[in-house]
Amino acid sequence: MDSDLDKQFNEAFKKASTTKQKLAPDVLLKLYAYYKQASRGDNFSLNANINEDGLKNAFKFNAWTQLKGMNEEEAKKNYIELVNSIIK
């Protein structure tokens, strides 16, 4: 059974995924990084095809690796807090 944190995290993900609100690129990077850290931890992998959005993927990967060592629970809490502070 999902914990309360998991439920909040899933609700925040749905909220962020379906918002019509235009989010700043730095906010999108933070959301991406927190999501990846919450779901994959320090299991970093870069599936960047240099010819296709290589720079964008590099920024995403860099944002994620900056969270190295953050545990899943903390990443979920930060993700939820960020979503709720930006998306009304």
PDB file of C-alpha atoms in Angstrom, residues 35-67:
ATOM      1  CA  TYR A  35      11.525  13.316  -9.823  1.00  0.00           C
ATOM      2  CA  LYS A  36      14.485  11.303 -11.086  1.00  0.00           C
ATOM      3  CA  GLN A  37      16.163  11.314  -7.667  1.00  0.00           C
ATOM      4  CA  ALA A  38      12.898  10.245  -6.007  1.00  0.00           C
ATOM      5  CA  SER A  39      12.310   7.435  -8.469  1.00  0.00           C
ATOM      6  CA  ARG A  40      15.854   6.311  -9.403  1.00  0.00           C
ATOM      7  CA  GLY A  41      18.138   7.638  -6.657  1.00  0.00           C
ATOM      8  CA  ASP A  42      21.815   7.856  -7.565  1.00  0.00           C
ATOM      9  CA  ASN A  43      21.335   5.365 -10.416  1.00  0.00           C
ATOM     10  CA  PHE A  44      22.421   7.932 -13.001  1.00  0.00           C
ATOM     11  CA  SER A  45      22.125   7.201 -16.680  1.00  0.00           C
ATOM     12  CA  LEU A  46      22.201   9.597 -19.568  1.00  0.00           C
ATOM     13  CA  ASN A  47      20.309   8.530 -22.650  1.00  0.00           C
ATOM     14  CA  ALA A  48      21.323  11.633 -24.532  1.00  0.00           C
ATOM     15  CA  ASN A  49      21.606  11.444 -28.270  1.00  0.00           C
ATOM     16  CA  ILE A  50      23.917  14.335 -29.075  1.00  0.00           C
ATOM     17  CA  ASN A  51      22.164  14.973 -32.382  1.00  0.00           C
ATOM     18  CA  GLU A  52      18.772  15.156 -30.720  1.00  0.00           C
ATOM     19  CA  ASP A  53      18.374  17.558 -27.785  1.00  0.00           C
ATOM     20  CA  GLY A  54      21.884  16.766 -26.554  1.00  0.00           C
ATOM     21  CA  LEU A  55      22.341  20.071 -24.758  1.00  0.00           C
ATOM     22  CA  LYS A  56      18.897  19.858 -23.171  1.00  0.00           C
ATOM     23  CA  ASN A  57      19.629  16.331 -21.946  1.00  0.00           C
ATOM     24  CA  ALA A  58      22.998  17.446 -20.596  1.00  0.00           C
ATOM     25  CA  PHE A  59      21.293  20.162 -18.534  1.00  0.00           C
ATOM     26  CA  LYS A  60      18.751  17.636 -17.243  1.00  0.00           C
ATOM     27  CA  PHE A  61      21.468  15.128 -16.357  1.00  0.00           C
ATOM     28  CA  ASN A  62      23.531  17.815 -14.611  1.00  0.00           C
ATOM     29  CA  ALA A  63      20.509  18.949 -12.560  1.00  0.00           C
ATOM     30  CA  TRP A  64      19.888  15.358 -11.489  1.00  0.00           C
ATOM     31  CA  THR A  65      23.503  14.572 -10.584  1.00  0.00           C
ATOM     32  CA  GLN A  66      23.615  17.667  -8.359  1.00  0.00           C
ATOM     33  CA  LEU A  67      21.167  15.849  -6.072  1.00  0.00           C
TER      34      LEU A  67
END
